[in-house]
């Protein structure tokens, strides 16, 4: 079985297989009688719930483990946490503050490790994003996506997912918050601009995320000032003829998105949230066939 820490760990065929499995629905009970450890160093609504349900749908038993219960790197080293959990579980899944903890855990055991979000990546979110986009537009190759705002972990995984699927991604961010701050080289088909209107022009998908992510509270005011001109509102959406709106959630209405857009007829955020469960199921089933 295989780890899934980053979208760029996957090949095109892997991605196609995961998306196909995600849409298949009933995948049998490959996890019957087996456990999946869900370690969370940060809060979660979508990831925890979608993973728990996906494990149950595959016949397994999810065990939710809060930050203080394992004390990753504090009560016990990341290596020893991974070794312990591998005694009981078929898959270890973890949401961590520092991506290097995932790499350390993956190196300590043969049990496959699934990234539930790190400071640099959110691969399960990107899988749900691609599935949603394909359902909305009918294909991925050549689809034009505008991402407005902070080039964070969600944006980085989306950029890698676009490169793998042939979608074209334009990211619009203020100076100092673009993809160049987190990636040495932009993947094929991905470009960075400053102007949100330029990014949205001709786009079929408009995507945004919060300006202040978990752990950035100390920068909140500075970030809100920097991103003030980057809200996805009705005027920005009108720059594209019929774009769909996506958001990984949770959203801060009135900051990165207006309620009018979030609740509007072109918003697909709840389908996107539901697809977290389908792609979690597809990703775990795929990991078990490797
Ligand atoms: N999008 C996402 O990962 O949501 P949660 O933080 O609620 O899991």
Coordinates of C-alpha atoms and ligand atoms in Angstrom, one line a residue:
X1 CA 0.0 0.0 0.0
X2 CA 1.0 3.6 -0.7
X3 CA 1.3 6.9 1.2
X4 CA -0.6 9.9 0.0
X5 CA 1.1 13.0 1.3
X6 CA 1.0 15.3 -1.7
X7 CA -0.9 15.4 -5.0
X8 CA 2.5 15.5 -6.8
X9 CA 3.1 12.0 -5.4
X10 CA 0.5 10.8 -7.9
X11 CA 0.7 10.1 -11.6
X12 CA -2.0 10.8 -14.1
X13 CA -3.2 7.2 -14.1
X14 CA -3.3 7.2 -10.3
X15 CA -5.5 10.3 -10.3
X16 CA -7.8 8.9 -13.0
X17 CA -8.2 5.7 -10.9
X18 CA -8.9 7.6 -7.6
X19 CA -11.6 9.8 -9.3
X20 CA -13.2 6.7 -11.0
X21 CA -13.3 4.9 -7.6
X22 CA -14.7 8.0 -5.9
X23 CA -17.6 8.0 -8.3
X24 CA -18.3 4.3 -8.1
X25 CA -20.2 4.4 -4.8
X26 CA -20.2 0.9 -3.5
X27 CA -16.6 -0.3 -3.3
X28 CA -17.3 -3.3 -1.1
X29 CA -15.7 -3.7 2.4
X30 CA -12.0 -3.8 1.9
X31 CA -11.6 -2.4 5.5
X32 CA -13.8 -5.0 7.2
X33 CA -12.5 -5.7 10.7
X34 CA -9.8 -3.1 10.3
X35 CA -9.1 0.3 11.8
X36 CA -8.1 3.7 10.4
X37 CA -6.4 6.2 12.8
X38 CA -7.5 9.8 12.3
X39 CA -5.0 12.0 14.1
X40 CA -6.0 15.7 14.3
X41 CA -3.6 18.4 15.5
X42 CA -6.0 21.1 14.3
X43 CA -9.8 21.4 14.3
X44 CA -11.9 20.0 11.4
X45 CA -15.6 19.6 10.4
X46 CA -15.4 18.4 6.8
X47 CA -12.3 16.3 7.0
X48 CA -13.2 14.4 10.2
X49 CA -16.8 13.7 9.2
X50 CA -16.0 12.8 5.6
X51 CA -13.2 10.5 6.6
X52 CA -15.2 8.8 9.4
X53 CA -18.1 8.1 7.0
X54 CA -15.8 7.0 4.2
X55 CA -14.1 4.5 6.5
X56 CA -17.5 3.1 7.6
X57 CA -18.6 2.8 4.0
X58 CA -15.5 0.7 3.3
X59 CA -16.4 -1.6 6.2
X60 CA -13.8 -0.3 8.7
X61 CA -13.7 1.4 12.1
X62 CA -12.4 5.0 12.3
X63 CA -10.7 6.1 15.5
X64 CA -10.7 9.9 16.0
X65 CA -7.6 10.9 18.0
X66 CA -7.3 14.5 19.3
X67 CA -4.1 16.5 19.5
X68 CA -3.6 16.1 23.3
X69 CA -4.2 12.3 23.2
X70 CA -1.1 11.5 21.3
X71 CA 0.9 14.7 21.8
X72 CA 2.7 14.3 18.5
X73 CA 6.4 15.1 19.1
X74 CA 5.6 16.2 22.7
X75 CA 4.2 13.2 24.7
X76 CA 5.8 10.8 22.2
X77 CA 7.9 11.2 19.1
X78 CA 6.2 11.3 15.7
X79 CA 8.0 8.0 14.8
X80 CA 6.8 6.2 18.0
X81 CA 3.2 7.5 17.5
X82 CA 3.3 6.1 13.9
X83 CA 4.8 2.8 15.1
X84 CA 2.1 2.5 17.8
X85 CA -0.8 3.3 15.6
X86 CA 0.5 0.8 12.9
X87 CA 0.0 -2.0 15.5
X88 CA -3.8 -1.5 15.2
X89 CA -4.6 0.3 12.0
X90 CA -4.6 -0.5 8.3
X91 CA -4.2 3.3 7.4
X92 CA -2.9 6.2 9.5
X93 CA -4.4 9.5 8.5
X94 CA -3.1 12.8 10.1
X95 CA -3.8 16.5 10.1
X96 CA -0.6 18.2 11.3
X97 CA 0.9 21.6 11.9
X98 CA 4.2 20.7 10.2
X99 CA 4.4 18.6 7.1
X100 CA 7.8 17.2 8.1
X101 CA 5.9 15.3 10.9
X102 CA 4.0 13.4 8.2
X103 CA 7.3 12.6 6.4
X104 CA 8.8 11.4 9.7
X105 CA 5.8 9.2 10.4
X106 CA 5.8 7.8 6.9
X107 CA 9.4 6.8 7.3
X108 CA 8.8 5.0 10.6
X109 CA 6.3 2.4 9.4
X110 CA 5.1 0.5 6.4
X111 CA 1.5 1.4 7.2
X112 CA 0.2 3.8 4.6
X113 CA -0.1 7.4 5.6
X114 CA -2.7 9.8 4.4
X115 CA -2.3 13.6 4.7
X116 CA -5.5 15.2 6.1
X117 CA -3.9 18.7 5.8
X118 CA -0.5 20.0 6.6
X119 CA 1.0 23.5 6.5
X120 CA 2.0 23.0 2.9
X121 CA -0.6 20.6 1.4
X122 CA -4.3 19.5 1.4
X123 CA -4.4 16.6 -1.1
X124 CA -7.8 15.2 -0.2
X125 CA -9.3 18.7 -0.7
X126 CA -7.8 18.9 -4.2
X127 CA -9.2 15.5 -5.1
X128 CA -12.7 16.6 -4.1
X129 CA -12.1 19.9 -6.0
X130 CA -11.2 18.0 -9.2
X131 CA -14.2 15.6 -8.9
X132 CA -16.5 18.6 -8.4
X133 CA -15.1 20.5 -11.3
X134 CA -15.4 17.5 -13.6
X135 CA -19.0 17.0 -12.5
X136 CA -19.8 20.7 -13.1
X137 CA -18.0 21.2 -16.4
X138 CA -17.9 17.6 -17.8
X139 CA -14.1 17.4 -18.1
X140 CA -10.9 18.6 -16.5
X141 CA -8.6 19.0 -19.5
X142 CA -8.4 22.7 -20.6
X143 CA -10.9 23.9 -17.9
X144 CA -10.0 27.4 -16.8
X145 CA -9.9 27.9 -13.0
X146 CA -9.4 31.2 -11.2
X147 CA -8.2 31.0 -7.6
X148 CA -8.5 34.3 -5.8
X149 CA -6.6 35.0 -2.6
X150 CA -4.0 33.4 -0.4
X151 CA -1.7 30.8 -2.2
X152 CA -2.0 28.5 0.9
X153 CA -1.9 24.7 1.3
X154 CA -5.3 24.4 -0.5
X155 CA -4.1 26.5 -3.5
X156 CA -0.8 24.6 -3.7
X157 CA -2.5 21.2 -3.9
X158 CA -5.0 22.6 -6.4
X159 CA -2.1 23.8 -8.5
X160 CA -0.5 20.3 -8.5
X161 CA -3.9 18.7 -9.3
X162 CA -4.5 21.1 -12.2
X163 CA -1.0 20.3 -13.6
X164 CA -1.8 16.5 -13.4
X165 CA -5.3 16.8 -15.0
X166 CA -4.6 19.4 -17.7
X167 CA -6.8 22.1 -16.1
X168 CA -5.5 25.7 -16.4
X169 CA -5.1 27.6 -13.1
X170 CA -4.7 31.3 -12.7
X171 CA -4.0 32.5 -9.1
X172 CA -4.6 36.1 -8.2
X173 CA -2.9 37.2 -5.0
X174 CA -1.5 40.4 -3.4
X175 CA 2.3 40.8 -3.4
X176 CA 3.9 38.4 -1.0
X177 CA 1.0 36.0 -0.8
X178 CA 1.3 34.3 -4.2
X179 CA 2.4 30.8 -5.3
X180 CA 6.0 32.0 -5.7
X181 CA 6.2 32.2 -1.9
X182 CA 5.5 28.5 -1.5
X183 CA 6.7 26.9 -4.8
X184 CA 10.1 27.2 -6.5
X185 CA 8.6 26.6 -9.9
X186 CA 5.0 26.9 -11.0
X187 CA 3.6 23.6 -12.4
X188 CA 2.6 23.4 -16.1
X189 CA -0.6 25.3 -16.9
X190 CA -0.4 27.4 -13.7
X191 CA 0.2 31.2 -13.6
X192 CA 0.3 33.9 -11.0
X193 CA -1.2 37.3 -11.4
X194 CA -2.0 40.3 -9.1
X195 CA -5.4 41.3 -10.6
X196 CA -8.5 39.2 -9.6
X197 CA -10.4 40.5 -12.6
X198 CA -7.7 39.3 -15.0
X199 CA -7.8 35.8 -13.3
X200 CA -11.6 35.5 -13.5
X201 CA -12.0 36.7 -17.2
X202 CA -13.0 33.6 -19.2
X203 CA -12.9 31.3 -16.1
X204 CA -15.3 28.4 -15.7
X205 CA -14.5 28.0 -12.0
X206 CA -13.8 30.7 -9.4
X207 CA -12.3 29.4 -6.2
X208 CA -11.3 31.1 -3.0
X209 CA -10.3 30.3 0.6
X210 CA -10.0 32.2 3.8
X211 CA -7.5 35.1 4.1
X212 CA -6.4 34.0 7.7
X213 CA -5.8 30.2 8.0
X214 CA -5.5 28.2 11.1
X215 CA -2.4 29.2 13.1
X216 CA -2.2 32.7 11.4
X217 CA -4.2 34.7 14.0
X218 CA -1.2 36.9 14.8
X219 CA -1.2 38.1 11.2
X220 CA -5.0 38.6 11.0
X221 CA -5.2 42.4 10.7
X222 CA -2.2 42.6 8.3
X223 CA -3.7 39.9 6.1
X224 CA -7.2 41.5 6.1
X225 CA -5.6 44.7 4.9
X226 CA -3.5 43.0 2.2
X227 CA -6.5 41.0 0.8
X228 CA -9.2 43.7 1.0
X229 CA -9.4 44.0 -2.8
X230 CA -9.6 40.2 -3.3
X231 CA -13.2 39.5 -2.1
X232 CA -15.2 37.2 -4.5
X233 CA -18.4 39.2 -4.9
X234 CA -21.1 39.5 -7.5
X235 CA -19.2 42.1 -9.4
X236 CA -16.1 39.9 -9.7
X237 CA -18.2 36.8 -10.7
X238 CA -19.8 38.9 -13.4
X239 CA -16.4 39.2 -15.1
X240 CA -17.0 35.6 -16.3
X241 CA -20.1 34.6 -18.3
X242 CA -21.2 31.6 -16.3
X243 CA -18.5 30.5 -13.8
X244 CA -19.2 28.2 -10.9
X245 CA -18.1 29.3 -7.4
X246 CA -16.1 26.9 -5.2
X247 CA -14.7 27.2 -1.6
X248 CA -13.1 24.5 0.5
X249 CA -14.8 25.9 3.6
X250 CA -15.0 27.1 6.3
X251 CA -15.9 30.4 4.8
X252 CA -15.7 33.8 6.4
X253 CA -18.7 35.5 4.7
X254 CA -18.0 39.3 4.1
X255 CA -14.2 38.6 3.9
X256 CA -13.0 36.4 1.0
X257 CA -16.6 35.8 -0.3
X258 CA -19.9 37.7 -0.1
X259 CA -23.0 35.8 1.1
X260 CA -24.6 36.7 -2.3
X261 CA -22.0 34.6 -4.1
X262 CA -21.8 31.8 -1.5
X263 CA -25.6 31.3 -1.5
X264 CA -26.1 32.2 -5.2
X265 CA -27.2 29.9 -8.0
X266 CA -23.7 29.4 -9.3
X267 CA -22.3 28.2 -5.9
X268 CA -21.4 24.5 -5.7
X269 CA -19.8 24.6 -2.3
X270 CA -22.1 22.0 -0.7
X271 CA -21.6 19.6 -3.6
X272 CA -17.8 20.2 -3.1
X273 CA -18.1 19.5 0.6
X274 CA -20.1 16.2 0.0
X275 CA -17.4 15.2 -2.5
X276 CA -14.9 15.2 0.3
X277 CA -16.5 12.0 1.5
X278 CA -16.6 10.3 -1.9
X279 CA -13.0 11.2 -2.7
X280 CA -11.9 10.1 0.8
X281 CA -13.5 6.7 0.1
X282 CA -11.9 6.6 -3.4
X283 CA -8.5 7.6 -2.1
X284 CA -8.4 5.0 0.7
X285 CA -9.7 2.2 -1.6
X286 CA -7.0 3.2 -4.1
X287 CA -4.3 3.1 -1.4
X288 CA -5.4 -0.4 -0.4
X289 CA -4.9 -1.7 -4.0
X290 CA -1.3 -0.4 -4.3
Ligands
LIG1 N1 -11.9 22.0 3.9 C1 -11.6 21.4 5.1 O1 -10.5 20.8 5.2 O2 -12.4 21.6 6.1 P1 -12.2 21.2 7.6 O3 -11.0 22.1 8.1 O4 -13.5 21.5 8.3 O5 -11.8 19.8 7.7

